[in-house]
Tab-separated table of C-alpha atoms in Angstrom:
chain	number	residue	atom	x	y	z
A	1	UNK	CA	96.482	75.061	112.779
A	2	UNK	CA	96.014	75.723	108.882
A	3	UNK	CA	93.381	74.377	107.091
A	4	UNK	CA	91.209	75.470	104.007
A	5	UNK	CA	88.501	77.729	104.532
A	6	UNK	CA	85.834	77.215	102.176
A	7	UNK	CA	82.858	75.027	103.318
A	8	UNK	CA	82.652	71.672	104.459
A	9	UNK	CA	82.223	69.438	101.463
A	10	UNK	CA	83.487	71.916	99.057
A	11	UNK	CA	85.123	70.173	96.292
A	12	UNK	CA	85.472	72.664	93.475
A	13	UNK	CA	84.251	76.348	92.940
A	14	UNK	CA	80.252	76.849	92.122
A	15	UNK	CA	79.453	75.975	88.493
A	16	UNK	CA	83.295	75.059	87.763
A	17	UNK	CA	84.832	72.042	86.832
A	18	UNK	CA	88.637	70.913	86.327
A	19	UNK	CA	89.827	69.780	82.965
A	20	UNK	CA	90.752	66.124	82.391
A	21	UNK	CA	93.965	65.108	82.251
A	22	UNK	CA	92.602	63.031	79.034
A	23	UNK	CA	90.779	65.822	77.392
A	24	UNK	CA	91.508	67.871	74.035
A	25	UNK	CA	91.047	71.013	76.059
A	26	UNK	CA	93.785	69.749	78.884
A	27	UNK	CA	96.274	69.010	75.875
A	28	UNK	CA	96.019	72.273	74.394
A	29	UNK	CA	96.439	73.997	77.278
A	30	UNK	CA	99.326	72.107	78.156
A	31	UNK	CA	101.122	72.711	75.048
A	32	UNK	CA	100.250	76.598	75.054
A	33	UNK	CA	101.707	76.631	78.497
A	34	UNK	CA	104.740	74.586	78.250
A	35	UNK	CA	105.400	76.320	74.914
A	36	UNK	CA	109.428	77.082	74.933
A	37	UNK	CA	108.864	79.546	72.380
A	38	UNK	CA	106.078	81.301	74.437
A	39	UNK	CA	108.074	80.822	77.369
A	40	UNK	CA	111.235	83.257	76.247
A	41	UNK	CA	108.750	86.404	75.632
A	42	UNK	CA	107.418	86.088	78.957
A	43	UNK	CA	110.987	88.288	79.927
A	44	UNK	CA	109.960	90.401	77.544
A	45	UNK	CA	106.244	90.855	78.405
A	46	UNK	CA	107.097	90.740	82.313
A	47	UNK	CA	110.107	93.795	82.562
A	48	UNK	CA	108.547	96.306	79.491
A	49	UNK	CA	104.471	96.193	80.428
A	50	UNK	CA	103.110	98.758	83.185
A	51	UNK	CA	101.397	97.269	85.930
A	52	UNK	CA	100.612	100.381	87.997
A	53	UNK	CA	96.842	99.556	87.215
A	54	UNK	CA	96.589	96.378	88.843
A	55	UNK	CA	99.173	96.922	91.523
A	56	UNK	CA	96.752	100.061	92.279
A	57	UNK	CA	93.956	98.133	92.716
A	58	UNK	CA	95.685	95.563	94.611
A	59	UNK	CA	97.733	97.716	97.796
A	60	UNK	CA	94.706	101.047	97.711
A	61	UNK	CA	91.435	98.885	97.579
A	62	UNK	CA	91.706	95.274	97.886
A	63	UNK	CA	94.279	95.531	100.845
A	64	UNK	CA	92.186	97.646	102.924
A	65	UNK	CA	89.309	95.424	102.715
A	66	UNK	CA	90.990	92.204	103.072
A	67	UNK	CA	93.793	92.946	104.995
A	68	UNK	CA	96.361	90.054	104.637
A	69	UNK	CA	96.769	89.634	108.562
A	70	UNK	CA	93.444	88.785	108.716
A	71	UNK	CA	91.463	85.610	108.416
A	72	UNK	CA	87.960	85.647	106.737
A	73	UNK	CA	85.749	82.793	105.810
A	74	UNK	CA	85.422	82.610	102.518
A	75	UNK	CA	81.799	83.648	101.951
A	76	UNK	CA	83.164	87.326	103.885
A	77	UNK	CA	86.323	87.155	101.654
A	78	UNK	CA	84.304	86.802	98.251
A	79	UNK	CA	81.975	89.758	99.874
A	80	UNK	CA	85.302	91.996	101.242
A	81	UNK	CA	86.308	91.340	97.221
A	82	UNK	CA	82.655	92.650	95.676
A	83	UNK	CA	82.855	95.605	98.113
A	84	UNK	CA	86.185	96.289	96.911
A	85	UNK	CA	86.055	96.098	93.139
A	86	UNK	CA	82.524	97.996	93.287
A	87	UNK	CA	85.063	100.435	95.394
A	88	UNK	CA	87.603	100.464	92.488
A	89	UNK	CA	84.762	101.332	90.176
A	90	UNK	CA	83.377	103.874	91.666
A	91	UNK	CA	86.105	105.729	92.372
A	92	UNK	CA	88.576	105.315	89.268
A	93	UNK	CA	87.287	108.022	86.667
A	94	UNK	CA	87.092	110.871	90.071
A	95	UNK	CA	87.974	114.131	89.144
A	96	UNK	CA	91.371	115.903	90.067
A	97	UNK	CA	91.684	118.496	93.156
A	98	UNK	CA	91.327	122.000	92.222
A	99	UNK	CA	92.676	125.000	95.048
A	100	UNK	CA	90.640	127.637	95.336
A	101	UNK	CA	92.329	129.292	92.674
A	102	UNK	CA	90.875	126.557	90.065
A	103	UNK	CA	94.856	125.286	89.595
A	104	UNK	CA	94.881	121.279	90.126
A	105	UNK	CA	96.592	120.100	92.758
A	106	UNK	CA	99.771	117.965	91.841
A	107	UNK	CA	102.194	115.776	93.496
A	108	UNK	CA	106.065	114.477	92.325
A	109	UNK	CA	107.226	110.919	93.787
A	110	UNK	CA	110.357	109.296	93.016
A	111	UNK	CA	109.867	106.177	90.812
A	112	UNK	CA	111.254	103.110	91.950
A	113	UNK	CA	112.350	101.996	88.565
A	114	UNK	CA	113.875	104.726	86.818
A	115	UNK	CA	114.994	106.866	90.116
A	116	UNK	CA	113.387	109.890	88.982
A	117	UNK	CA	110.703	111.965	89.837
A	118	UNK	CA	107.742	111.776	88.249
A	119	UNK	CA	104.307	114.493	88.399
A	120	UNK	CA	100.748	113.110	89.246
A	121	UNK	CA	97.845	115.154	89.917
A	122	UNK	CA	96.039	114.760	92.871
A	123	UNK	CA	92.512	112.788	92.912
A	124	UNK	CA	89.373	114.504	94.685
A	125	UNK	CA	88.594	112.918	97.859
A	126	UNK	CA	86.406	109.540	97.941
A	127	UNK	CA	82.624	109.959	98.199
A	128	UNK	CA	80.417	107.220	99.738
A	129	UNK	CA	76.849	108.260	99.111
A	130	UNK	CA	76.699	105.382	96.501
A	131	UNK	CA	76.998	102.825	99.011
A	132	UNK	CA	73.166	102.604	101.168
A	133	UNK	CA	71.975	102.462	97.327
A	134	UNK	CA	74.261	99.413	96.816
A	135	UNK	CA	73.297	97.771	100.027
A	136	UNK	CA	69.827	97.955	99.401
A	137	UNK	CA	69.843	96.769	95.933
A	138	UNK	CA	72.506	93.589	96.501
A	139	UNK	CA	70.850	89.979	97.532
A	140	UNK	CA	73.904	89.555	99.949
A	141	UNK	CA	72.996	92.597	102.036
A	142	UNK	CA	68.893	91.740	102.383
């Protein structure tokens, strides 16, 4: 019923290899990672850092083109994850929404952490004339 879906044969990513259990590079890592020391800031670094950004990126974009309920092979999942970053990209420096008297739109939500409302202004709607140019110009597409 479950089973991997990259390609038959596949036994590691394109171009990638895995460290050796033997090698310098394995040790290091290993002792960065199993660091005690390290290991009692990551409370620290995990409650006090914003992660709006990514979570963003994550539930708006990737999410509606790669819907978890969804099974893709994973040549269409690596392609669902281009269109979605080039998506991201596009879209993350759009203006704010103006009424027609010139005064930007803005929105208050309730944050989940602190319980208070917070102000956003609202983005301009999404524009897709970028994407026939995109099509053209990516080997995936042709």
């Amino acid at each position: 019923m479950y089973r991997c879906r990259h390609p038959e044969g596949c036994e590691h990513p394109e171009g990638g290899s895995w460290l050796q259990r033997d090698s310098k590079a394995f040790t290091e890592l290993r002792k960065i990672v199993t660091n005690r020391e390290w290991l009692g800031t990551m409370k620290y670094y995990t409650n006090c850092r914003q992660t709006w950004a990514v979570e963003n990126f994550f539930s708006h974009t990737l999410l509606h083109y790669c819907p978890k309920q969804n099974s893709y092979s994973y040549d269409a999942y690596n392609i669902r994850n281009m269109l979605a970053v080039i998506d991201h990209n596009h879209h993350k420096e759009r203006e704010v929404a103006v009424g027609q008297d010139g005064a930007p739109y803005s929105q208050a939500q309730v944050s989940r952490r602190t319980k208070q409302w917070v102000a956003y202004e609202r983005k301009r709607p999404k524009d897709f004339s970028y994407i026939p140019g995109k099509y053209i110009l990516n080997p995936y597409f042709s």
